[in-house]
Amino acid sequence: MMNQITIIGLGLIGGSLGLALSNSKKIPQVVGYDIGLSSIQEAVAKGAVHWGTTGLKLAVEHADAVLLAVPVGQMKKIVQNILPFLKNHCIIFDVGSTKNDLLQELSPMIPPKIYLIGGHPMAGSERAGISGAHPYLFENAIFVLTPQGHSNEQALKTVVELVELVGAKVKMMSPEVHDQIVAGVSHLPYLVAVSLVNTVHELSEELVDAPLLAAGGFRDTTRIAGGDPVMWRDISLSNRDNIIKMIDSFEKHLAEIKNTLEIRDENNLIHTFTQAQKNREQIPITYRGALPEVYELLVTVPDQPGMLSIITGSLGNRSVNISEIEVLQVRENQEGTIRLAFQKKSDLDCALDILLKQGIPVKRR
């Protein structure tokens, strides 16, 4: 394995990769680079990197591999800036969300003894930045690698080992096919979520109670719209042709539903909805996919002092990590409901078992 890996960009993905690699104890030096000193300090404090710097030369000059975890639009400039400082046989491993245009742009810049491998972890969160980083973000997630015909075999083997080290499952794919697929399963859902949120906002200007009724399920449906706008700007422009094709297809299906409603065709509505139900059941559930995933419990608690600390304490004592806590409803002198979210299904299962044994009403969401 390697002696030093440098992560450029200590946001959600870079920070989570750092945490997973550092926790593995297999990489002696995980180094972080970021333009924000506060991000570096938080990454060091969380254990995502052993040390960090705002100096590119210092960050990469001894690196065996450099992980690019910055928005796609920034990668070309970053690569240009680090190339003079890289040692021979260093691997540049980008984890950008689009691949074809990026690799076509970067490949001609790479000298013979530097190796470029493209990748994309199919995992994420609506939380941006190092504060949202989690060591198990990639656990059981598909991690697409997009080697090109001239990719170095040993470099590719090393990257596969790194991906497996963070708990992900490798899937080899051409850059072109990758971009076509993610346009449908990742990029279109983001744009649909954005459109949904903005549509309901317009509705709320006329009907002020709309946000109140949009809580719960609507927030879950549009969770991805909380992603980093700069990142999504770069993704959308980089994969625009494939995304436009997906928008055309989506508009066609939505227009068909609109027409069915206009003519009050009950049978066709049932057919459309049933077909969607069947199609959804065919989506694999073994691996985590492109959209943010979270495992949730709803806990009913009495309105008594210290109940929240009892719940969190009992889970903490069993090393169950809670990623989010949300108080959904509390009525004075009555029961309340708390949402607990977990990054790992194993944490949810353990929490469910602990709380049920304590007689606390709880159910999966």
PDB file of N, CA and C in Angstrom, residues 1 29 41 49 59 63 65 70 121 165-166 175 181 192 220 242 246-248 275 288 310 323-324:
ATOM      1  N   MET A   1       0.860  -1.185   0.000  1.00  0.00           N
ATOM      2  CA  MET A   1       0.000   0.000   0.000  1.00  0.00           C
ATOM      3  C   MET A   1       0.896   1.234   0.000  1.00  0.00           C
ATOM      4  N   GLN A  29       0.355   8.225   6.164  1.00  0.00           N
ATOM      5  CA  GLN A  29       0.155   9.668   6.096  1.00  0.00           C
ATOM      6  C   GLN A  29      -1.016   9.999   5.165  1.00  0.00           C
ATOM      7  N   GLN A  41      -8.464  22.645   9.716  1.00  0.00           N
ATOM      8  CA  GLN A  41      -8.457  22.466  11.175  1.00  0.00           C
ATOM      9  C   GLN A  41      -9.529  21.470  11.613  1.00  0.00           C
ATOM     10  N   VAL A  49      -7.614  13.712   8.376  1.00  0.00           N
ATOM     11  CA  VAL A  49      -6.247  13.781   7.857  1.00  0.00           C
ATOM     12  C   VAL A  49      -5.284  13.855   9.034  1.00  0.00           C
ATOM     13  N   ALA A  59       1.739  19.933   0.062  1.00  0.00           N
ATOM     14  CA  ALA A  59       0.725  18.883   0.165  1.00  0.00           C
ATOM     15  C   ALA A  59       1.031  17.683  -0.724  1.00  0.00           C
ATOM     16  N   ALA A  63       3.595  12.766  -2.199  1.00  0.00           N
ATOM     17  CA  ALA A  63       2.406  11.917  -2.290  1.00  0.00           C
ATOM     18  C   ALA A  63       2.609  10.768  -3.278  1.00  0.00           C
ATOM     19  N   ALA A  65      -0.203   9.164  -4.103  1.00  0.00           N
ATOM     20  CA  ALA A  65      -1.452   9.363  -4.833  1.00  0.00           C
ATOM     21  C   ALA A  65      -2.079  10.668  -4.385  1.00  0.00           C
ATOM     22  N   VAL A  70     -12.577  18.019  -5.519  1.00  0.00           N
ATOM     23  CA  VAL A  70     -13.055  19.392  -5.683  1.00  0.00           C
ATOM     24  C   VAL A  70     -14.110  19.398  -6.775  1.00  0.00           C
ATOM     25  N   PRO A 121     -17.631   7.906  -6.628  1.00  0.00           N
ATOM     26  CA  PRO A 121     -18.367   7.154  -5.604  1.00  0.00           C
ATOM     27  C   PRO A 121     -19.853   7.456  -5.681  1.00  0.00           C
ATOM     28  N   LEU A 165     -10.663  -0.402   0.347  1.00  0.00           N
ATOM     29  CA  LEU A 165     -10.247  -0.037   1.698  1.00  0.00           C
ATOM     30  C   LEU A 165     -11.277   0.860   2.389  1.00  0.00           C
ATOM     31  N   VAL A 166     -11.994   1.691   1.616  1.00  0.00           N
ATOM     32  CA  VAL A 166     -13.008   2.576   2.212  1.00  0.00           C
ATOM     33  C   VAL A 166     -14.376   1.905   2.280  1.00  0.00           C
ATOM     34  N   PRO A 175     -16.117   6.051 -19.463  1.00  0.00           N
ATOM     35  CA  PRO A 175     -16.556   7.398 -19.086  1.00  0.00           C
ATOM     36  C   PRO A 175     -17.864   7.805 -19.764  1.00  0.00           C
ATOM     37  N   ILE A 181     -25.537   7.235 -17.695  1.00  0.00           N
ATOM     38  CA  ILE A 181     -26.321   6.643 -16.601  1.00  0.00           C
ATOM     39  C   ILE A 181     -26.577   7.651 -15.485  1.00  0.00           C
ATOM     40  N   VAL A 192     -34.970  17.700 -10.674  1.00  0.00           N
ATOM     41  CA  VAL A 192     -36.399  17.534 -10.359  1.00  0.00           C
ATOM     42  C   VAL A 192     -36.670  18.005  -8.929  1.00  0.00           C
ATOM     43  N   ASP A 220     -38.206  14.615   2.554  1.00  0.00           N
ATOM     44  CA  ASP A 220     -37.447  13.417   2.202  1.00  0.00           C
ATOM     45  C   ASP A 220     -37.284  13.306   0.687  1.00  0.00           C
ATOM     46  N   ASN A 242     -26.162  14.965 -21.935  1.00  0.00           N
ATOM     47  CA  ASN A 242     -26.881  13.797 -21.409  1.00  0.00           C
ATOM     48  C   ASN A 242     -28.038  14.209 -20.512  1.00  0.00           C
ATOM     49  N   MET A 246     -32.209  13.474 -20.768  1.00  0.00           N
ATOM     50  CA  MET A 246     -33.018  12.949 -19.676  1.00  0.00           C
ATOM     51  C   MET A 246     -34.192  13.872 -19.345  1.00  0.00           C
ATOM     52  N   ILE A 247     -33.962  15.177 -19.428  1.00  0.00           N
ATOM     53  CA  ILE A 247     -35.054  16.137 -19.199  1.00  0.00           C
ATOM     54  C   ILE A 247     -36.125  15.957 -20.261  1.00  0.00           C
ATOM     55  N   ASP A 248     -35.709  15.757 -21.508  1.00  0.00           N
ATOM     56  CA  ASP A 248     -36.675  15.533 -22.594  1.00  0.00           C
ATOM     57  C   ASP A 248     -37.514  14.293 -22.312  1.00  0.00           C
ATOM     58  N   GLN A 275     -47.066   0.310 -13.453  1.00  0.00           N
ATOM     59  CA  GLN A 275     -45.816   0.053 -14.155  1.00  0.00           C
ATOM     60  C   GLN A 275     -44.625   0.672 -13.412  1.00  0.00           C
ATOM     61  N   ARG A 288     -25.747   0.612  -2.058  1.00  0.00           N
ATOM     62  CA  ARG A 288     -26.181   1.994  -1.985  1.00  0.00           C
ATOM     63  C   ARG A 288     -25.970   2.634  -3.343  1.00  0.00           C
ATOM     64  N   ILE A 310     -31.357   9.940  27.801  1.00  0.00           N
ATOM     65  CA  ILE A 310     -31.454   8.503  28.071  1.00  0.00           C
ATOM     66  C   ILE A 310     -31.319   7.718  26.768  1.00  0.00           C
ATOM     67  N   SER A 323     -26.402   9.970  13.178  1.00  0.00           N
ATOM     68  CA  SER A 323     -25.944  11.035  12.287  1.00  0.00           C
ATOM     69  C   SER A 323     -26.832  12.275  12.363  1.00  0.00           C
ATOM     70  N   GLU A 324     -28.115  12.088  12.673  1.00  0.00           N
ATOM     71  CA  GLU A 324     -29.032  13.228  12.759  1.00  0.00           C
ATOM     72  C   GLU A 324     -30.066  12.971  13.849  1.00  0.00           C
TER      73      GLU A 324
END
